[in-house]
């Protein structure tokens, strides 16, 4: 059976997000990869009739583990390779400006989305069917993912993403730090691939 592979990321020193927090966070990511594989393995060995309840629960849990794995890959890769600004002449910049008026307005709106109460993700998607951006709040790792849309940008708003650096009452500082460290080239890559 084909296994999910844990990705490696080239995350250097970040401003406002400690190496300790990244190190611990990467361990959690590894846990999602491990558990996504574990569910796949277990399901192959169970009798879906005899073990119907267990199998049903595994199918329910699978999207939590799988999307947890993929969301973290978007997140960590966007913090890899050093902070890079959004390219002036990029298609991404033009598209965001077309929708929000300016990058500043987009950032303000997206940061407000990230401040949603609860644990989950603020995510920007590209809906290739209607050729437009959509943003959504994803509860936990999986509730609120938009079917058929490609993730372009994802900020992890679980407390584990900033617990070593900020108290929960100061999560806004973590959001600002995330954008200070963001490698927009990765976001542009996601946008290109989505089309
Ligand atoms: Fe996380």
PDB file of N, CA, C and O and ligand atoms in Angstrom, residues 25 28-29 32 68 72 75-76 121 141 156-158 160-161, ligand 1:
ATOM      1  N   UNK A  25       5.859  21.872  16.797  1.00  0.00           N
ATOM      2  CA  UNK A  25       4.753  21.858  15.836  1.00  0.00           C
ATOM      3  C   UNK A  25       5.006  20.809  14.749  1.00  0.00           C
ATOM      4  O   UNK A  25       4.086  20.105  14.316  1.00  0.00           O
ATOM      5  N   UNK A  28       3.928  17.485  15.788  1.00  0.00           N
ATOM      6  CA  UNK A  28       2.485  17.271  15.644  1.00  0.00           C
ATOM      7  C   UNK A  28       2.140  16.936  14.189  1.00  0.00           C
ATOM      8  O   UNK A  28       1.320  16.064  13.928  1.00  0.00           O
ATOM      9  N   UNK A  29       2.789  17.637  13.265  1.00  0.00           N
ATOM     10  CA  UNK A  29       2.587  17.337  11.839  1.00  0.00           C
ATOM     11  C   UNK A  29       2.941  15.870  11.555  1.00  0.00           C
ATOM     12  O   UNK A  29       2.185  15.147  10.893  1.00  0.00           O
ATOM     13  N   UNK A  32       0.201  13.574  12.359  1.00  0.00           N
ATOM     14  CA  UNK A  32      -0.887  13.473  11.375  1.00  0.00           C
ATOM     15  C   UNK A  32      -0.519  12.502  10.249  1.00  0.00           C
ATOM     16  O   UNK A  32      -1.347  11.711   9.802  1.00  0.00           O
ATOM     17  N   UNK A  68      -5.377  17.346   8.255  1.00  0.00           N
ATOM     18  CA  UNK A  68      -4.388  17.871   9.203  1.00  0.00           C
ATOM     19  C   UNK A  68      -2.989  17.792   8.605  1.00  0.00           C
ATOM     20  O   UNK A  68      -2.198  18.732   8.694  1.00  0.00           O
ATOM     21  N   UNK A  72      -0.982  21.306   7.229  1.00  0.00           N
ATOM     22  CA  UNK A  72       0.329  21.638   7.795  1.00  0.00           C
ATOM     23  C   UNK A  72       1.398  21.743   6.707  1.00  0.00           C
ATOM     24  O   UNK A  72       2.337  22.535   6.831  1.00  0.00           O
ATOM     25  N   UNK A  75       1.107  25.138   5.321  1.00  0.00           N
ATOM     26  CA  UNK A  75       1.572  26.100   6.339  1.00  0.00           C
ATOM     27  C   UNK A  75       3.098  26.132   6.429  1.00  0.00           C
ATOM     28  O   UNK A  75       3.710  27.195   6.290  1.00  0.00           O
ATOM     29  N   UNK A  76       3.714  24.963   6.640  1.00  0.00           N
ATOM     30  CA  UNK A  76       5.171  24.939   6.827  1.00  0.00           C
ATOM     31  C   UNK A  76       5.911  25.316   5.533  1.00  0.00           C
ATOM     32  O   UNK A  76       6.952  25.951   5.598  1.00  0.00           O
ATOM     33  N   UNK A 121      -8.239  26.820  11.272  1.00  0.00           N
ATOM     34  CA  UNK A 121      -7.392  27.453  10.250  1.00  0.00           C
ATOM     35  C   UNK A 121      -8.127  28.569   9.534  1.00  0.00           C
ATOM     36  O   UNK A 121      -9.306  28.434   9.227  1.00  0.00           O
ATOM     37  N   UNK A 141      -9.255  20.386  11.888  1.00  0.00           N
ATOM     38  CA  UNK A 141      -8.431  20.259  10.676  1.00  0.00           C
ATOM     39  C   UNK A 141      -9.266  20.078   9.424  1.00  0.00           C
ATOM     40  O   UNK A 141      -8.713  20.025   8.323  1.00  0.00           O
ATOM     41  N   UNK A 156      -2.322  28.409  10.598  1.00  0.00           N
ATOM     42  CA  UNK A 156      -2.735  27.498  11.669  1.00  0.00           C
ATOM     43  C   UNK A 156      -3.099  28.323  12.899  1.00  0.00           C
ATOM     44  O   UNK A 156      -2.261  29.049  13.435  1.00  0.00           O
ATOM     45  N   UNK A 157      -4.355  28.244  13.310  1.00  0.00           N
ATOM     46  CA  UNK A 157      -4.789  28.997  14.487  1.00  0.00           C
ATOM     47  C   UNK A 157      -5.122  28.086  15.668  1.00  0.00           C
ATOM     48  O   UNK A 157      -5.884  28.456  16.552  1.00  0.00           O
ATOM     49  N   UNK A 158      -4.542  26.887  15.647  1.00  0.00           N
ATOM     50  CA  UNK A 158      -4.584  26.078  16.868  1.00  0.00           C
ATOM     51  C   UNK A 158      -3.582  26.718  17.841  1.00  0.00           C
ATOM     52  O   UNK A 158      -2.549  27.262  17.420  1.00  0.00           O
ATOM     53  N   UNK A 160      -1.446  25.385  19.631  1.00  0.00           N
ATOM     54  CA  UNK A 160      -0.111  24.779  19.585  1.00  0.00           C
ATOM     55  C   UNK A 160       0.811  25.511  18.600  1.00  0.00           C
ATOM     56  O   UNK A 160       2.018  25.371  18.677  1.00  0.00           O
ATOM     57  N   UNK A 161       0.215  26.280  17.679  1.00  0.00           N
ATOM     58  CA  UNK A 161       1.023  26.972  16.667  1.00  0.00           C
ATOM     59  C   UNK A 161       1.812  28.144  17.261  1.00  0.00           C
ATOM     60  O   UNK A 161       2.763  28.621  16.649  1.00  0.00           O
TER      61      UNK A 161
HETATM   62 FE1  LIG B   1      -0.803  22.801  13.761  1.00  0.00          FE
END
